[in-house]
Structures are given as C-alpha cells and as structure tokens.
mmCIF file of C-alpha atoms in Angstrom:
data_model
loop_
_atom_site.group_PDB
_atom_site.id
_atom_site.type_symbol
_atom_site.label_atom_id
_atom_site.label_comp_id
_atom_site.label_asym_id
_atom_site.label_seq_id
_atom_site.Cartn_x
_atom_site.Cartn_y
_atom_site.Cartn_z
ATOM 1 C CA UNK J 177 37.047 -160.634 59.633
ATOM 2 C CA UNK J 178 36.487 -158.679 56.435
ATOM 3 C CA UNK J 179 33.607 -159.853 54.232
ATOM 4 C CA UNK J 180 33.188 -156.934 51.808
ATOM 5 C CA UNK J 181 36.042 -155.076 50.195
ATOM 6 C CA UNK J 182 36.829 -152.703 47.364
ATOM 7 C CA UNK J 183 39.846 -153.600 45.257
ATOM 8 C CA UNK J 184 40.958 -152.679 41.744
ATOM 9 C CA UNK J 185 37.911 -150.396 41.251
ATOM 10 C CA UNK J 186 35.499 -153.274 41.940
ATOM 11 C CA UNK J 187 33.454 -154.514 44.864
ATOM 12 C CA UNK J 188 34.109 -158.015 46.216
ATOM 13 C CA UNK J 189 32.602 -160.307 48.857
ATOM 14 C CA UNK J 190 34.053 -163.281 50.686
ATOM 15 C CA UNK J 191 32.234 -166.390 49.497
ATOM 16 C CA UNK J 192 31.456 -169.573 51.416
ATOM 17 C CA UNK J 193 34.482 -171.101 49.689
ATOM 18 C CA UNK J 194 36.604 -168.423 51.364
ATOM 19 C CA UNK J 195 37.323 -166.824 47.975
ATOM 20 C CA UNK J 196 36.964 -163.166 47.026
ATOM 21 C CA UNK J 197 34.281 -162.901 44.336
ATOM 22 C CA UNK J 198 33.098 -159.875 42.373
ATOM 23 C CA UNK J 199 30.017 -158.340 43.976
ATOM 24 C CA UNK J 200 27.866 -158.495 40.817
ATOM 25 C CA UNK J 201 27.982 -162.321 41.025
ATOM 26 C CA UNK J 202 26.459 -162.479 44.514
ATOM 27 C CA UNK J 203 23.541 -164.906 44.961
ATOM 28 C CA UNK J 204 20.755 -165.232 47.508
ATOM 29 C CA UNK J 205 22.713 -168.025 49.212
ATOM 30 C CA UNK J 206 25.799 -165.810 49.402
ATOM 31 C CA UNK J 207 23.740 -163.060 51.028
ATOM 32 C CA UNK J 208 22.422 -165.533 53.615
ATOM 33 C CA UNK J 209 25.989 -166.652 54.331
ATOM 34 C CA UNK J 210 27.074 -163.024 54.827
ATOM 35 C CA UNK J 211 24.010 -162.306 56.959
ATOM 36 C CA UNK J 212 24.731 -165.243 59.271
ATOM 37 C CA UNK J 213 28.309 -164.077 59.680
ATOM 38 C CA UNK J 214 27.220 -160.496 60.318
ATOM 39 C CA UNK J 215 25.076 -161.725 63.199
ATOM 40 C CA UNK J 216 27.538 -164.184 64.727
ATOM 41 C CA UNK J 217 31.016 -163.001 63.747
ATOM 42 C CA UNK J 218 33.170 -159.883 63.826
ATOM 43 C CA UNK J 219 31.994 -158.523 60.475
ATOM 44 C CA UNK J 220 34.124 -155.928 58.690
ATOM 45 C CA UNK J 221 33.666 -154.251 55.318
ATOM 46 C CA UNK J 222 35.147 -151.414 53.343
ATOM 47 C CA UNK J 223 33.124 -148.231 53.390
ATOM 48 C CA UNK J 224 31.409 -147.407 50.103
ATOM 49 C CA UNK J 225 33.020 -144.530 48.243
ATOM 50 C CA UNK J 226 31.671 -143.899 44.756
ATOM 51 C CA UNK J 227 35.069 -142.861 43.421
ATOM 52 C CA UNK J 228 36.622 -146.132 44.666
ATOM 53 C CA UNK J 229 34.492 -148.293 42.375
ATOM 54 C CA UNK J 230 34.663 -147.614 38.647
ATOM 55 C CA UNK J 231 32.198 -150.286 37.525
ATOM 56 C CA UNK J 232 28.627 -148.883 37.652
ATOM 57 C CA UNK J 233 26.937 -152.222 38.446
ATOM 58 C CA UNK J 234 29.433 -152.824 41.251
ATOM 59 C CA UNK J 235 28.681 -149.341 42.628
ATOM 60 C CA UNK J 236 24.951 -150.038 42.811
ATOM 61 C CA UNK J 237 25.219 -153.538 44.299
ATOM 62 C CA UNK J 238 28.050 -152.761 46.722
ATOM 63 C CA UNK J 239 26.401 -149.557 47.972
ATOM 64 C CA UNK J 240 23.091 -151.304 48.576
ATOM 65 C CA UNK J 241 24.625 -154.272 50.409
ATOM 66 C CA UNK J 242 27.021 -152.111 52.427
ATOM 67 C CA UNK J 243 24.196 -149.803 53.569
ATOM 68 C CA UNK J 244 21.978 -152.716 54.639
ATOM 69 C CA UNK J 245 24.758 -154.453 56.542
ATOM 70 C CA UNK J 246 25.804 -151.173 58.207
ATOM 71 C CA UNK J 247 22.240 -150.718 59.423
ATOM 72 C CA UNK J 248 22.102 -154.308 60.665
ATOM 73 C CA UNK J 249 25.443 -154.034 62.474
ATOM 74 C CA UNK J 250 24.409 -150.715 64.014
ATOM 75 C CA UNK J 251 21.271 -152.292 65.453
ATOM 76 C CA UNK J 252 22.886 -155.611 66.393
ATOM 77 C CA UNK J 253 23.729 -154.531 69.957
ATOM 78 C CA UNK J 254 20.311 -152.897 70.401
ATOM 79 C CA UNK J 255 18.597 -156.169 69.441
ATOM 80 C CA UNK J 256 20.868 -158.124 71.809
ATOM 81 C CA UNK J 257 20.265 -155.701 74.695
ATOM 82 C CA UNK J 258 16.492 -155.798 74.148
ATOM 83 C CA UNK J 259 16.544 -159.595 74.077
ATOM 84 C CA UNK J 260 18.682 -159.790 77.222
ATOM 85 C CA UNK J 261 16.445 -157.378 79.143
ATOM 86 C CA UNK J 262 13.306 -159.134 77.930
ATOM 87 C CA UNK J 263 14.433 -162.466 79.383
ATOM 88 C CA UNK J 264 16.368 -161.105 82.375
ATOM 89 C CA UNK J 265 13.379 -161.302 84.719
ATOM 90 C CA UNK J 266 12.559 -164.852 83.666
ATOM 91 C CA UNK J 267 16.168 -165.980 83.976
ATOM 92 C CA UNK J 268 16.430 -164.521 87.480
ATOM 93 C CA UNK J 269 13.106 -166.059 88.511
ATOM 94 C CA UNK J 270 13.869 -169.566 87.288
ATOM 95 C CA UNK J 271 17.613 -169.632 87.848
ATOM 96 C CA UNK J 272 18.668 -172.657 89.875
ATOM 97 C CA UNK J 273 21.044 -171.938 92.721
ATOM 98 C CA UNK J 274 23.200 -174.508 94.516
ATOM 99 C CA UNK J 275 21.286 -174.024 97.791
ATOM 100 C CA UNK J 276 18.071 -175.485 96.316
#
C-alpha cells in the first residue's frame, strides 16, 4: 500500500483517516502511524526526485522522510532475520512436540 506520494508538484502522505495530506502538515502522531505501517505492512512510497516537487518546504520534508523510511525498509529484513536467529535455539530447545 502506498503511504508517500508525489502529486501536483507536492509531497503527500496517507493519514490515519485514510486521506492524502500535504507533507508539510505531518505531525509526530502521523509519523508514528507511518512508522507502524512501515514495520507491519507492505509499505510503498514514491522515490524522491527534486524536480518532481516544486515547493521547497515539501522537498525538504519529503526527502528527509523518504530517506529515513527507505533506510528502515532496507534494514527491516535484516532485523527480522537477526531476531529469528537469536531465538531459534531457544525455540528449538523448548518446543513442545506431540510425543511428550
């Protein structure tokens, strides 16, 4: 699902009300909502291209948010794999089988 997009030379985010809102109006609560969805959902966003956004404030905010979420999404599988391997031994050791 797409959460960040560029349209009409402005950056937008999908709010908790499922409405597209201009990126310069984003709040801390909106960022937490997007962060939760980036971790748990299929998170899509338009790539930042300076020439696609005419509004300078939108360029700065969109670029910053898009870079941070790209980094998070890039590391998401690494974090999951590390967590899985960390607990794999414990899960195997304490797993209950039907024979017991």
